[in-house]
Short mmCIF file of C-alpha atoms and ligand atoms in Angstrom, two decimals:
data_model
loop_
_atom_site.label_atom_id
_atom_site.label_comp_id
_atom_site.label_asym_id
_atom_site.label_seq_id
_atom_site.Cartn_x
_atom_site.Cartn_y
_atom_site.Cartn_z
CA MET A 1 0.00 0.00 0.00
CA LYS A 2 1.50 3.35 -1.03
CA PRO A 3 1.39 5.83 1.86
CA THR A 4 -0.30 9.14 1.19
CA ASN A 5 -0.79 12.32 3.15
CA GLU A 6 -4.49 11.55 3.35
CA PRO A 7 -5.71 11.47 6.96
CA ILE A 8 -6.93 8.05 8.01
CA ALA A 9 -10.62 7.86 8.98
CA VAL A 10 -11.25 6.50 12.48
CA SER A 11 -13.31 3.70 11.01
CA ASP A 12 -10.34 2.61 8.91
CA LEU A 13 -7.65 2.91 11.62
CA ALA A 14 -7.60 -0.71 12.77
CA ARG A 15 -7.28 -2.04 9.22
CA GLN A 16 -4.57 0.44 8.26
CA ILE A 17 -2.58 -0.33 11.40
CA GLN A 18 -2.86 -4.07 10.95
CA THR A 19 -1.83 -3.92 7.30
CA ARG A 20 1.24 -1.85 8.11
CA VAL A 21 2.28 -3.79 11.20
CA ASP A 22 2.04 -6.99 9.16
CA SER A 23 4.02 -5.70 6.20
CA THR A 24 6.73 -3.43 7.61
CA PRO A 25 10.14 -5.12 7.59
CA ILE A 26 11.77 -5.63 10.97
CA LEU A 27 15.31 -5.14 12.17
CA ASP A 28 15.67 -7.73 14.96
CA ILE A 29 18.15 -6.08 17.31
CA HIS A 30 18.99 -9.02 19.59
CA THR A 31 19.11 -12.69 18.66
CA HIS A 32 21.41 -15.64 19.23
CA LEU A 33 21.37 -16.58 15.56
CA TYR A 34 24.49 -16.78 13.42
CA ASP A 35 25.54 -15.97 9.91
CA PRO A 36 25.46 -19.32 8.02
CA ALA A 37 29.26 -19.11 7.72
CA PHE A 38 29.28 -20.17 11.39
CA ARG A 39 27.79 -23.50 10.26
CA GLU A 40 26.66 -25.63 13.21
CA LEU A 41 26.31 -22.54 15.42
CA LEU A 42 23.27 -21.57 13.40
CA LEU A 43 20.60 -23.81 14.91
CA TRP A 44 17.46 -24.71 13.01
CA GLY A 45 14.93 -27.53 12.58
CA ILE A 46 12.46 -29.38 14.73
CA ASP A 47 14.86 -31.01 17.21
CA ASP A 48 16.46 -27.67 18.01
CA LEU A 49 13.03 -26.07 18.23
CA LEU A 50 11.85 -28.70 20.72
CA THR A 51 15.00 -28.63 22.84
CA TYR A 52 14.91 -24.81 23.16
CA HIS A 53 15.84 -24.10 26.76
CA TYR A 54 12.49 -22.39 27.44
CA LEU A 55 10.83 -25.75 26.63
CA VAL A 56 13.36 -27.80 28.59
CA ALA A 57 12.44 -25.81 31.72
CA GLU A 58 8.74 -26.36 31.02
CA ALA A 59 9.16 -30.07 30.31
CA PHE A 60 10.85 -30.64 33.66
CA ARG A 61 7.64 -29.44 35.32
CA TYR A 62 6.31 -32.85 34.23
CA LEU A 63 9.36 -35.10 33.71
CA GLU A 64 10.41 -37.25 36.62
CA MET A 65 13.69 -38.59 35.26
CA PRO A 66 17.00 -37.43 36.78
CA TYR A 67 18.38 -34.33 35.06
CA GLU A 68 21.65 -36.05 34.23
CA LYS A 69 19.85 -38.87 32.48
CA PHE A 70 18.07 -36.34 30.26
CA TRP A 71 21.34 -34.58 29.40
CA GLY A 72 22.91 -37.93 28.55
CA LEU A 73 20.36 -38.51 25.76
CA SER A 74 20.78 -37.53 22.12
CA LYS A 75 19.14 -34.32 20.97
CA SER A 76 16.38 -36.17 19.15
CA SER A 77 15.61 -38.35 22.19
CA GLN A 78 15.40 -35.20 24.32
CA ALA A 79 13.09 -33.71 21.70
CA ASP A 80 10.92 -36.86 21.79
CA LEU A 81 10.53 -36.55 25.55
CA ILE A 82 9.64 -32.87 25.35
CA TRP A 83 7.14 -33.46 22.54
CA GLU A 84 5.55 -36.22 24.59
CA ALA A 85 5.38 -34.24 27.84
CA LEU A 86 4.44 -30.81 26.54
CA PHE A 87 2.44 -31.50 23.39
CA LEU A 88 0.84 -34.93 23.79
CA GLU A 89 0.38 -35.53 27.51
CA HIS A 90 -0.77 -31.93 28.10
CA SER A 91 -2.13 -29.31 25.77
CA PRO A 92 0.62 -27.01 24.51
CA VAL A 93 -0.85 -23.75 25.81
CA SER A 94 2.35 -22.01 26.94
CA GLU A 95 3.86 -19.29 24.76
CA ALA A 96 6.96 -21.33 23.92
CA CYS A 97 4.86 -24.38 22.98
CA ARG A 98 2.40 -22.36 20.93
CA GLY A 99 5.42 -20.84 19.21
CA VAL A 100 6.54 -24.21 17.88
CA LEU A 101 3.07 -24.79 16.45
CA THR A 102 2.77 -21.33 14.89
CA THR A 103 6.14 -21.91 13.25
CA LEU A 104 5.17 -25.32 11.88
CA GLN A 105 1.88 -23.98 10.60
CA LEU A 106 3.48 -21.05 8.80
CA LEU A 107 6.09 -23.34 7.31
CA GLY A 108 3.19 -25.26 5.78
CA LEU A 109 3.27 -28.26 8.12
CA ASP A 110 0.00 -29.36 9.68
CA PRO A 111 0.30 -29.27 13.49
CA LYS A 112 -2.92 -31.22 14.07
CA LYS A 113 -1.40 -34.32 12.50
CA ARG A 114 0.96 -34.52 15.50
CA ASP A 115 3.34 -36.43 13.29
CA LEU A 116 6.83 -35.77 14.63
CA PRO A 117 8.60 -38.25 12.29
CA ALA A 118 7.00 -36.57 9.24
CA ILE A 119 8.03 -33.14 10.55
CA ARG A 120 11.58 -34.43 10.98
CA ARG A 121 11.59 -35.75 7.43
CA TRP A 122 10.47 -32.39 6.10
CA PHE A 123 13.24 -30.54 7.89
CA ALA A 124 15.82 -33.11 6.81
CA SER A 125 15.01 -32.32 3.19
CA GLN A 126 15.59 -28.55 3.52
CA LYS A 127 18.75 -26.71 2.56
CA VAL A 128 19.95 -24.20 5.10
CA GLU A 129 20.33 -21.30 2.62
CA ASP A 130 16.75 -21.70 1.38
CA HIS A 131 15.51 -22.12 4.90
CA ILE A 132 17.11 -18.85 5.99
CA ASN A 133 15.39 -17.06 3.10
CA ARG A 134 12.07 -18.69 3.97
CA CYS A 135 12.27 -17.84 7.67
CA PHE A 136 13.31 -14.24 6.99
CA GLU A 137 10.44 -13.89 4.58
CA LEU A 138 7.81 -15.44 6.83
CA ALA A 139 8.98 -13.32 9.77
CA GLY A 140 9.20 -10.19 7.62
CA LEU A 141 12.79 -9.52 8.67
CA SER A 142 15.28 -7.23 6.99
CA LYS A 143 18.23 -8.05 9.25
CA VAL A 144 19.02 -9.67 12.57
CA PHE A 145 21.69 -8.93 15.12
CA MET A 146 23.88 -11.79 16.27
CA THR A 147 25.30 -12.04 19.79
CA ASN A 148 29.02 -12.37 19.17
CA SER A 149 31.39 -13.43 21.90
CA PRO A 150 35.16 -13.53 21.40
CA PHE A 151 35.20 -15.71 24.52
CA ASP A 152 33.37 -18.51 22.70
CA ASP A 153 36.07 -20.80 21.30
CA VAL A 154 33.97 -22.19 18.46
CA GLU A 155 32.84 -18.76 17.37
CA ARG A 156 36.28 -17.19 17.70
CA ALA A 157 37.75 -19.83 15.43
CA VAL A 158 35.36 -18.75 12.66
CA TRP A 159 36.24 -15.07 13.05
CA ASP A 160 39.92 -16.07 12.93
CA LYS A 161 39.41 -17.33 9.38
CA ALA A 162 38.35 -14.94 6.66
CA PHE A 163 34.81 -15.45 5.40
CA ILE A 164 32.26 -13.54 3.38
CA ARG A 165 29.62 -11.99 5.60
CA ASP A 166 25.92 -12.44 4.92
CA PRO A 167 24.74 -8.81 5.09
CA ARG A 168 21.51 -9.87 6.82
CA PHE A 169 23.45 -10.77 9.97
CA GLU A 170 24.78 -7.76 11.90
CA ALA A 171 27.15 -8.11 14.83
CA GLY A 172 26.77 -7.16 18.48
CA LEU A 173 29.80 -7.62 20.74
CA ARG A 174 28.96 -9.58 23.89
CA ILE A 175 31.30 -8.90 26.78
CA ASP A 176 29.84 -10.73 29.82
CA PRO A 177 33.07 -12.54 30.81
CA LEU A 178 35.07 -9.33 30.66
CA LEU A 179 32.79 -7.65 33.18
CA LEU A 180 31.60 -10.58 35.25
CA SER A 181 34.44 -13.12 35.27
CA TRP A 182 37.60 -11.21 35.95
CA PRO A 183 40.41 -12.46 36.37
CA THR A 184 39.48 -15.50 34.24
CA ALA A 185 38.81 -13.14 31.35
CA ALA A 186 42.21 -11.54 31.93
CA GLU A 187 43.86 -14.94 31.44
CA CYS A 188 42.16 -15.24 28.04
CA LEU A 189 43.23 -11.75 26.99
CA LEU A 190 46.80 -12.46 28.04
CA LYS A 191 46.76 -15.62 25.94
CA TRP A 192 45.50 -13.60 22.97
CA GLY A 193 48.34 -11.08 23.22
CA TYR A 194 46.95 -8.32 25.43
CA ALA A 195 49.27 -7.33 28.29
CA VAL A 196 46.74 -7.38 31.14
CA GLN A 197 47.30 -8.03 34.85
CA PRO A 198 44.93 -9.90 37.18
CA GLU A 199 44.99 -6.78 39.39
CA PRO A 200 44.03 -4.24 36.75
CA ASN A 201 46.17 -1.11 36.39
CA ALA A 202 46.25 1.72 33.84
CA LYS A 203 48.14 -0.41 31.31
CA THR A 204 45.58 -3.22 31.73
CA PHE A 205 42.68 -0.84 31.06
CA ASP A 206 44.40 0.38 27.91
CA GLU A 207 44.93 -3.17 26.78
CA VAL A 208 41.28 -4.04 27.41
CA ARG A 209 40.39 -1.01 25.30
CA ARG A 210 42.66 -2.29 22.58
CA PHE A 211 40.93 -5.67 22.79
CA LEU A 212 37.50 -4.02 22.49
CA ALA A 213 38.65 -1.88 19.58
CA ASP A 214 40.14 -4.87 17.76
CA TRP A 215 36.98 -6.93 18.13
CA SER A 216 34.57 -4.09 17.38
CA THR A 217 36.42 -3.46 14.15
CA ARG A 218 36.88 -7.08 13.26
CA ILE A 219 33.24 -8.02 13.58
CA GLU A 220 31.93 -4.55 12.65
CA ALA A 221 29.97 -4.41 15.89
CA LYS A 222 27.11 -1.94 16.01
CA TYR A 223 26.84 -2.09 19.80
CA LEU A 224 28.30 -3.82 22.86
CA MET A 225 26.17 -5.80 25.30
CA VAL A 226 26.27 -7.45 28.69
CA SER A 227 23.71 -9.27 30.82
CA LEU A 228 23.83 -8.45 34.51
CA GLY A 229 22.52 -9.76 37.79
CA PRO A 230 19.75 -7.93 39.62
CA ASP A 231 22.38 -6.72 42.11
CA PHE A 232 24.45 -4.84 39.53
CA SER A 233 25.61 -1.56 40.96
CA PHE A 234 27.66 1.28 39.54
CA PRO A 235 29.90 2.81 40.64
CA ASP A 236 31.31 0.62 43.38
CA GLN A 237 34.66 -0.86 44.37
CA SER A 238 34.38 -3.87 42.05
CA VAL A 239 36.57 -4.78 39.09
CA THR A 240 33.36 -4.61 37.03
CA THR A 241 33.04 -0.89 37.77
CA LYS A 242 36.72 -0.30 37.01
CA VAL A 243 36.63 -2.07 33.67
CA ILE A 244 33.41 -0.29 32.70
CA GLU A 245 34.80 3.07 33.74
CA HIS A 246 38.29 2.85 32.31
CA SER A 247 37.87 0.59 29.29
CA VAL A 248 34.30 0.04 28.15
CA LEU A 249 32.92 3.57 28.43
CA PRO A 250 35.94 5.28 26.82
CA HIS A 251 35.74 2.73 24.00
CA CYS A 252 32.01 3.27 23.47
CA ARG A 253 32.40 7.03 23.61
CA GLU A 254 35.30 7.05 21.17
CA GLN A 255 33.61 4.76 18.65
CA GLY A 256 30.07 6.06 19.15
CA LEU A 257 28.86 2.55 20.00
CA PRO A 258 25.98 2.03 22.45
CA LEU A 259 26.45 -0.19 25.47
CA ALA A 260 23.41 -2.43 25.98
CA LEU A 261 22.76 -3.48 29.57
CA MET A 262 20.50 -6.40 30.34
CA PRO A 263 19.98 -6.48 34.10
CA GLY A 264 17.87 -8.84 36.14
CA VAL A 265 19.08 -12.34 35.35
CA ARG A 266 19.93 -14.67 38.21
CA ARG A 267 22.21 -17.17 36.56
CA ALA A 268 22.04 -20.85 37.52
CA VAL A 269 19.13 -20.77 39.96
CA ASN A 270 18.91 -24.47 39.13
CA PRO A 271 22.29 -25.50 37.66
CA GLN A 272 20.95 -28.98 36.86
CA LEU A 273 18.80 -27.40 34.17
CA ARG A 274 21.93 -25.98 32.54
CA LEU A 275 21.05 -23.20 30.08
CA ALA A 276 17.40 -23.51 31.19
CA GLY A 277 18.32 -22.93 34.84
CA ASP A 278 18.52 -19.13 34.96
CA GLY A 279 15.96 -17.08 36.85
CA VAL A 280 14.91 -13.50 37.41
CA GLY A 281 15.39 -10.96 40.19
CA LEU A 282 14.11 -7.48 40.81
CA ALA A 283 16.94 -5.14 39.81
CA ASP A 284 18.06 -1.95 41.44
CA LEU A 285 18.25 0.37 38.43
CA SER A 286 20.33 3.03 40.18
CA GLY A 287 23.48 1.60 38.54
CA LEU A 288 21.89 2.15 35.13
CA GLN A 289 20.75 5.60 36.21
CA ASN A 290 24.25 6.54 37.38
CA LEU A 291 25.69 5.41 34.07
CA CYS A 292 23.15 7.31 31.98
CA SER A 293 23.36 10.52 33.94
CA GLY A 294 27.10 10.33 34.67
CA TYR A 295 28.05 9.68 31.04
CA PRO A 296 25.70 11.75 28.87
CA ASP A 297 28.09 11.43 25.94
CA VAL A 298 27.80 7.62 25.94
CA LYS A 299 24.76 5.84 24.46
CA PHE A 300 23.10 3.16 26.56
CA MET A 301 20.47 0.61 25.69
CA ALA A 302 18.55 -1.45 28.22
CA THR A 303 16.20 -4.38 28.37
CA ILE A 304 15.26 -5.53 31.84
CA LEU A 305 14.11 -8.95 32.87
CA ALA A 306 11.74 -8.34 35.76
CA ARG A 307 8.23 -7.20 34.99
CA GLU A 308 8.34 -5.04 38.12
CA ASN A 309 11.29 -3.06 36.72
CA GLN A 310 9.61 -1.99 33.48
CA HIS A 311 8.04 1.16 34.84
CA ASP A 312 11.20 2.54 36.49
CA ALA A 313 13.16 1.79 33.31
CA CYS A 314 10.66 3.78 31.29
CA VAL A 315 10.73 6.70 33.70
CA LEU A 316 14.52 6.67 33.51
CA ALA A 317 14.31 6.83 29.71
CA ARG A 318 12.18 9.97 30.06
CA LYS A 319 15.04 11.58 31.98
CA CYS A 320 17.95 10.35 29.88
CA ARG A 321 17.90 10.77 26.13
CA ASN A 322 21.06 8.68 25.93
CA LEU A 323 19.03 5.62 27.00
CA HIS A 324 17.21 3.47 24.45
CA ILE A 325 14.79 0.94 25.94
CA PHE A 326 14.29 -2.24 23.94
CA GLY A 327 12.48 -5.56 23.92
CA CYS A 328 10.32 -7.62 26.22
CA TRP A 329 13.03 -9.98 27.23
CA TRP A 330 12.80 -13.74 27.88
CA PHE A 331 10.28 -14.29 30.72
CA THR A 332 8.46 -11.07 29.79
CA ASN A 333 8.04 -12.25 26.19
CA VAL A 334 4.54 -13.59 26.74
CA PRO A 335 1.61 -11.84 25.06
CA SER A 336 -0.10 -10.59 28.23
CA LEU A 337 3.08 -8.90 29.46
CA VAL A 338 4.15 -7.69 26.04
CA GLN A 339 0.77 -5.99 25.73
CA GLU A 340 1.04 -4.35 29.14
CA ILE A 341 4.68 -3.28 28.73
CA THR A 342 4.25 -1.98 25.18
CA ARG A 343 1.23 0.10 26.10
CA MET A 344 2.99 1.56 29.10
CA ARG A 345 6.00 2.46 26.98
CA LEU A 346 3.86 4.09 24.29
CA GLU A 347 2.10 6.06 27.01
CA LEU A 348 5.32 7.16 28.70
CA ILE A 349 7.89 7.56 25.93
CA GLY A 350 5.89 7.70 22.72
CA LEU A 351 7.61 6.01 19.81
CA SER A 352 11.22 6.49 20.96
CA PHE A 353 12.00 2.86 21.81
CA THR A 354 12.27 -0.58 20.23
CA PRO A 355 9.34 -2.59 21.56
CA GLN A 356 10.66 -6.05 20.77
CA HIS A 357 13.61 -8.20 19.82
CA SER A 358 13.18 -11.91 19.18
CA ASP A 359 16.05 -13.37 21.22
CA ALA A 360 15.70 -16.30 18.82
CA ARG A 361 18.25 -19.06 19.34
CA ILE A 362 16.85 -21.24 16.60
CA LEU A 363 16.34 -19.74 13.17
CA ASP A 364 12.75 -20.98 12.74
CA GLN A 365 11.74 -19.17 15.95
CA VAL A 366 11.81 -15.79 14.24
CA VAL A 367 8.67 -16.94 12.41
CA TYR A 368 6.55 -17.28 15.54
CA LYS A 369 8.22 -14.67 17.69
CA TRP A 370 7.48 -11.97 15.14
CA ARG A 371 4.06 -13.29 14.14
CA HIS A 372 2.97 -13.28 17.78
CA PHE A 373 4.47 -9.85 18.41
CA ARG A 374 2.90 -8.25 15.34
CA SER A 375 -0.49 -9.33 16.60
CA VAL A 376 0.06 -7.89 20.09
CA LEU A 377 1.50 -4.68 18.69
CA THR A 378 -1.50 -4.22 16.40
CA THR A 379 -3.86 -4.38 19.39
CA ALA A 380 -1.73 -1.93 21.38
CA LEU A 381 -1.46 0.54 18.50
CA VAL A 382 -5.14 0.37 17.65
CA GLN A 383 -5.94 1.31 21.24
CA GLN A 384 -3.39 4.12 21.23
CA TYR A 385 -4.29 5.66 17.87
CA THR A 386 -8.02 5.33 18.56
CA GLN A 387 -7.61 7.34 21.74
CA LEU A 388 -5.55 9.82 19.75
CA ALA A 389 -8.32 10.14 17.17
CA GLU A 390 -10.80 10.91 19.96
CA THR A 391 -8.95 14.21 20.52
CA GLY A 392 -9.73 15.22 16.95
CA TRP A 393 -6.14 14.59 15.78
CA GLN A 394 -5.87 12.85 12.44
CA VAL A 395 -2.90 10.73 11.52
CA THR A 396 -1.97 10.30 7.86
CA GLN A 397 -0.92 7.09 6.16
CA ALA A 398 2.61 8.42 5.72
CA GLU A 399 2.80 9.25 9.42
CA LEU A 400 1.57 5.83 10.44
CA ASP A 401 4.16 4.28 8.16
CA ARG A 402 6.89 6.39 9.72
CA ASP A 403 5.81 5.49 13.25
CA ILE A 404 5.74 1.76 12.61
CA ARG A 405 9.08 1.85 10.84
CA ASP A 406 10.51 3.54 13.91
CA LEU A 407 9.19 0.82 16.19
CA PHE A 408 10.61 -1.88 13.92
CA GLY A 409 14.18 -0.62 13.89
CA GLY A 410 14.10 3.01 12.72
CA ALA A 411 14.35 4.48 16.22
CA PHE A 412 17.17 2.10 17.09
CA THR A 413 19.10 2.87 13.91
CA ARG A 414 18.84 6.61 14.51
CA PHE A 415 19.94 6.13 18.12
CA ALA A 416 22.81 3.74 17.44
CA GLY A 417 24.00 5.30 14.20
CA PRO A 418 26.99 7.62 14.08
O1 RAT B 501 16.46 -15.61 26.19
C1 RAT B 501 17.41 -16.37 26.23
O2 RAT B 501 17.59 -17.22 25.36
C2 RAT B 501 18.35 -16.33 27.39
O3 RAT B 501 18.93 -17.54 27.55
C3 RAT B 501 19.53 -15.44 27.26
O4 RAT B 501 20.30 -15.81 26.18
C4 RAT B 501 19.39 -14.02 27.14
O5 RAT B 501 18.59 -13.66 26.09
C5 RAT B 501 20.74 -13.39 27.03
O6 RAT B 501 21.05 -12.81 25.98
O7 RAT B 501 21.49 -13.49 28.01
ZN1 ZN B 502 19.59 -13.04 24.50
#
């Protein structure tokens, strides 16, 4: 539909919003997907879909077997157990379960047949390149951001070799170990040729900066990111504060790269669940506030895990224009909370945020994550623009287009860009 400067009639608002939300391409600013050059790191297919850690956690609500026995099984046997427990022995009503079914349906597979072997056969006959195209198309994606960690040995080995980048996969530099696992991270840097000390001094901070500069350039990172516990504080006496202050912030300032903070995750609440064992905690956002107000020349992004933190994060964004709020992350990515959080954000900070990222770990997930989000966003926007129309204000098609493009990556690109 070609946008015009014609005002949209109230009676036509819902249709116009839906059409645009459904057809506007999305820039997915945080995923765990990889450029196909990373080969087995790019997960896709039914067994990876079923063994997604969100579903592992849910399956263990019903499974009685010892955790270790489960982890000793092959991926397809784990997938069989999860299918059995979550789809056949109970109705798959959770968001993560419904997601698998939405994905299958949109890929043209019939979920009601409940035929896991046939689904496996279908996936086995797909070529990864075609499947990427198909998933991007069904999700309506323009590009996705990867989460790139130099501390991951498998991933680093790929960056160490030259390869041709797929332009649909942008890079984000993940630095959790650097901030949360010092001095283990220092040992790695030393091994890679950076003259750092376990007790950081000025030379160490410079070397960490050199490391960040090398990797930002090498992967063409568009932002840096770190996930943090609910107890993250800044400033304090910790090494984390020192590395942020003397290495990360100067690097971000110099290169104009945002630092994305993801507070609220309690890692390994149940270590036996492995990747599925992390939980959530209410975060004290004063560390984020001190960063944003203490460093107005550095750009920050934030997505916060606890539902109870969403309001304070939004209020903080009203005070700090160098803060870009994004996504309904992980446990908040369920339609009822996405609806609530998105409406609150629209009401408090207008269109100056990125309402969602997929966090997809398996390629096929972008299909459901974005389909489900587009539907929730349509409802939220219809409510918002209908209320707006009640004031007598009329929005044009071109304006609606602009607004939705901003929510789907435009606002982020303007914020993060040079
Ligand atoms: O949502 C997830 O898949 C989590 O396991 C995390 O990866 C989280 O998104 C993160 O980036 O730390
Ligand atoms: Zn993530």
